[in-house]
Amino acid sequence: MNDARKEIGIDDPEDGVAAEANSAFGRTLRAIGLVVAALLAIHAIYVAYVGQYLAPEIIRAGVLWTCALIVTFTSPLAAELPWRNRAVESLAWCIDLAMLAVLAFACWNFLHKIDDIENLVVQFSPWDQASALIAIIVLLELSRRAFGLILSAVGVIALLYCLFGQDLPWIFRHSGFSLELSMEIIWFGLQGVFGFATGIVVLLILVFIVFGALLEGSGAGATMIRMALAATGGTRGGPAHAAVVASSIFGMSSGSVTANVVGTGVVTIPLIKQRGFSPAFAAAVEATASTGGQLMPPVMGAAAFLMTQLVGQPYQVIALAALVPALFYYGSLFAAIGQEARRLGLEPTPRDQRQKLEPGDKPRSLIFFGPLAAIIITLAMGRSPSMAGFWACITTIVIALILNPELRAKPAMLLAALAKGGVAGARIMMAVGAIGILLAVFELTGLGLKFATQVALIGDTTLFVALILAAASCLVLGMGMPTLPAYMIIVLVLGLGMKKLGLPDLSVHMFVFYFGVLSAITPPVALAAVAAAPIAGAEPVRTGLASMRLALVGFIVPFFFVYEPSLLLVMDDFTIQAFVWAAFRLAFAVWLLTTAMSGFETEKLSPLSRGLRVIAGFAMLMVMWEIQLPAIALGAAAVASDRGLLRTRSAQIAG
């Protein structure tokens, strides 16, 4: 078990698993937590195959409590104590076990009363109300242990707002709700903790979290990094370009940006620094590439499958809509790295010094590409996304056992991967439980509708200002959270308001999803940058700012596809002509802005040239062709002028 615990990173805070306390009791409970986590992962795979084998309420309550046990036992309060003595540690464990006991009773009470609630014949005793309130506080505490203070603080504020918001001004004032009614909606109703969001995670999301953990533990990681290094060895960026390739591949299947940063960054970041790039730039490349993996189909960190449920569109439509913006994101990142390499005077690595593939690397790449093919084929056959997740997990296990002899020799690695997936899924479930509180409060108080009305009023004046405010709100709401909870909470708060702007549902969801993902590299929180900076020995804030510069197109593209929906490929008014024109303008603008930000094209750019490129780049993205055409001409003139000056100087030097 000790080896398995090391395999799943129990001592690694980046994995969210608490450092080990000293007592044998604590170690035993953590071992139990890991076993239960592996069983939860197996259950997720089973549910993906058979569907709801019990009443939805029973499965949701049972899985929620199981996840609470896993988070409690693997991230105990005792491990957070700044001092160590037996009495204090025993008290901490008593608190944890009491929390689980109260939560177990509250879950049982929910199931006991659910039929009466649906028939509107139930009354809640003071003990029912108190146990529900304590259970909600327990969920918020476990959410804090899983993902920090931000989401838990939002949950506490929502709860206080529900109980005392009648004294607030403006749109925040509501009519006031008793504790009994609040608990009836938040805990005992199907609009809150045990509602739609929890159901989606149980039936759909958990299996893809397990799939990501299996893929990571299958032995495909080193192979894919070597293949990425070999494929990009002839570029000026070398390992920086390899980091983009490797992180995009792993990021699309991982639900955690920070886990992807740590997993690939420990290999790629030192190589990027050795190539001659600065520490902050090396960390920013890894953070930006790992973040972008959440935007890249087919998996998109499981967000694609969540989006199908929320938008009501088939998976194929979601994946196709995400494709072109994601390609522009990574294309601009490749270009930015190339320009930085040119600025530093770096040349491609000599052929004899490039990464060589090992004999088994190409076959072992099937460990990664086989499951992705299984997902695509299953969905193409018209099966459900959860069934695609099931076959992805099974394919990963089978191919890894066939192609990875180390896995056959150490089957504990497979169990460790299942446990890691179970722990990650349990942590996500705690976050979703907290989001369920927000869902209930927004519905009960009507705050979501009020907020939507205000956004619509702003949009009636100018859509662009409304989009700016929405983007800023997404960045704030997404800070400090993994992709799926961030996306869910942003859609909860902003989705209805943006729909009132008259935008298509898919454009709205893609817009908020992009900015929710990009919050991972946006200071002051910038979790991906914070994870990458220590590996590179860089400052987190500087890394975050460098990441934002590298991901510039990611901040531009969402606005662009709102005004140019042809970029999403699946809109009703799509035409080839509109798509080609939009793609050309975006590509040219990205190049102008990338070179302006780096201050270098084929040589150092003058301040005037950089300014002209920025003006032309943003102007050609405007809606009006009267602005687009002069902007394209200005951009072309700036590029031609700089290259003409270069040729003149070269001729003078030659002469």
Short mmCIF file of N, CA and C in Angstrom, two decimals, residues 241 243-245 248 288-289 292-293 295-296 323-339 549-554 586-595:
data_model
loop_
_atom_site.label_atom_id
_atom_site.label_comp_id
_atom_site.label_asym_id
_atom_site.label_seq_id
_atom_site.Cartn_x
_atom_site.Cartn_y
_atom_site.Cartn_z
N HIS A 241 8.41 24.08 -27.89
CA HIS A 241 7.37 23.58 -28.78
C HIS A 241 6.93 22.18 -28.37
N ALA A 243 6.79 21.06 -25.35
CA ALA A 243 5.90 21.23 -24.20
C ALA A 243 4.48 21.55 -24.65
N VAL A 244 4.37 22.35 -25.71
CA VAL A 244 3.05 22.69 -26.24
C VAL A 244 2.35 21.43 -26.73
N VAL A 245 3.08 20.61 -27.49
CA VAL A 245 2.48 19.39 -28.04
C VAL A 245 2.09 18.43 -26.91
N SER A 248 -0.72 19.82 -24.58
CA SER A 248 -2.04 19.86 -25.23
C SER A 248 -2.65 18.47 -25.27
N THR A 288 0.61 27.88 -20.09
CA THR A 288 -0.29 28.23 -21.18
C THR A 288 -0.69 27.01 -21.99
N ALA A 289 0.27 26.14 -22.27
CA ALA A 289 -0.02 24.93 -23.05
C ALA A 289 -0.94 24.00 -22.28
N GLY A 292 -4.46 25.36 -22.28
CA GLY A 292 -5.12 25.20 -23.57
C GLY A 292 -5.63 23.81 -23.83
N GLY A 293 -5.06 22.81 -23.15
CA GLY A 293 -5.54 21.45 -23.32
C GLY A 293 -7.01 21.30 -22.96
N LEU A 295 -9.22 23.32 -23.75
CA LEU A 295 -9.99 23.89 -24.86
C LEU A 295 -9.98 23.01 -26.10
N MET A 296 -9.15 21.98 -26.09
CA MET A 296 -8.92 21.19 -27.30
C MET A 296 -9.80 19.94 -27.34
N LEU A 323 -13.12 23.27 -32.27
CA LEU A 323 -11.89 22.90 -32.96
C LEU A 323 -11.10 24.10 -33.48
N VAL A 324 -11.72 24.96 -34.27
CA VAL A 324 -10.97 26.05 -34.90
C VAL A 324 -10.43 27.04 -33.87
N PRO A 325 -11.22 27.51 -32.88
CA PRO A 325 -10.63 28.38 -31.86
C PRO A 325 -9.45 27.75 -31.14
N ALA A 326 -9.52 26.45 -30.85
CA ALA A 326 -8.41 25.78 -30.17
C ALA A 326 -7.18 25.73 -31.05
N LEU A 327 -7.37 25.50 -32.34
CA LEU A 327 -6.22 25.48 -33.26
C LEU A 327 -5.57 26.85 -33.34
N PHE A 328 -6.36 27.90 -33.33
CA PHE A 328 -5.79 29.25 -33.32
C PHE A 328 -5.03 29.50 -32.02
N TYR A 329 -5.56 29.01 -30.92
CA TYR A 329 -4.88 29.17 -29.63
C TYR A 329 -3.49 28.57 -29.68
N TYR A 330 -3.41 27.33 -30.11
CA TYR A 330 -2.10 26.66 -30.14
C TYR A 330 -1.23 27.17 -31.28
N GLY A 331 -1.83 27.57 -32.39
CA GLY A 331 -1.04 28.15 -33.47
C GLY A 331 -0.36 29.44 -33.04
N SER A 332 -1.10 30.28 -32.31
CA SER A 332 -0.51 31.53 -31.83
C SER A 332 0.57 31.26 -30.79
N LEU A 333 0.38 30.23 -29.97
CA LEU A 333 1.39 29.88 -28.97
C LEU A 333 2.67 29.39 -29.65
N PHE A 334 2.52 28.57 -30.68
CA PHE A 334 3.68 28.13 -31.45
C PHE A 334 4.41 29.32 -32.04
N ALA A 335 3.64 30.26 -32.62
CA ALA A 335 4.25 31.44 -33.25
C ALA A 335 4.97 32.29 -32.22
N ALA A 336 4.37 32.48 -31.06
CA ALA A 336 5.00 33.31 -30.02
C ALA A 336 6.31 32.70 -29.54
N ILE A 337 6.34 31.38 -29.40
CA ILE A 337 7.58 30.70 -29.00
C ILE A 337 8.64 30.86 -30.08
N GLY A 338 8.23 30.70 -31.32
CA GLY A 338 9.18 30.86 -32.42
C GLY A 338 9.77 32.26 -32.48
N GLN A 339 8.93 33.26 -32.25
CA GLN A 339 9.43 34.63 -32.28
C GLN A 339 10.37 34.91 -31.11
N ARG A 549 0.42 36.96 -21.91
CA ARG A 549 0.94 37.44 -23.20
C ARG A 549 0.97 36.31 -24.22
N LEU A 550 1.42 35.14 -23.79
CA LEU A 550 1.48 34.01 -24.72
C LEU A 550 0.08 33.56 -25.14
N ALA A 551 -0.88 33.69 -24.23
CA ALA A 551 -2.25 33.23 -24.51
C ALA A 551 -3.13 34.36 -25.03
N LEU A 552 -2.53 35.39 -25.59
CA LEU A 552 -3.29 36.56 -26.02
C LEU A 552 -4.47 36.19 -26.90
N VAL A 553 -4.26 35.30 -27.84
CA VAL A 553 -5.35 34.95 -28.76
C VAL A 553 -6.50 34.28 -28.01
N GLY A 554 -6.21 33.60 -26.91
CA GLY A 554 -7.28 32.99 -26.13
C GLY A 554 -8.22 34.02 -25.54
N LEU A 586 -8.34 36.78 -38.56
CA LEU A 586 -7.86 36.37 -37.24
C LEU A 586 -6.40 35.93 -37.32
N ALA A 587 -6.05 35.16 -38.34
CA ALA A 587 -4.67 34.69 -38.48
C ALA A 587 -3.70 35.86 -38.66
N PHE A 588 -4.07 36.82 -39.51
CA PHE A 588 -3.20 37.98 -39.75
C PHE A 588 -3.10 38.81 -38.48
N ALA A 589 -4.23 39.00 -37.79
CA ALA A 589 -4.22 39.78 -36.55
C ALA A 589 -3.36 39.10 -35.49
N VAL A 590 -3.47 37.79 -35.38
CA VAL A 590 -2.66 37.06 -34.40
C VAL A 590 -1.18 37.25 -34.68
N TRP A 591 -0.79 37.17 -35.95
CA TRP A 591 0.63 37.35 -36.29
C TRP A 591 1.10 38.77 -35.96
N LEU A 592 0.29 39.77 -36.31
CA LEU A 592 0.68 41.15 -36.02
C LEU A 592 0.81 41.38 -34.52
N LEU A 593 -0.15 40.90 -33.76
CA LEU A 593 -0.12 41.11 -32.31
C LEU A 593 1.00 40.32 -31.65
N THR A 594 1.25 39.11 -32.14
CA THR A 594 2.33 38.29 -31.58
C THR A 594 3.68 38.95 -31.78
N THR A 595 3.93 39.43 -32.99
CA THR A 595 5.22 40.09 -33.26
C THR A 595 5.32 41.41 -32.52
#
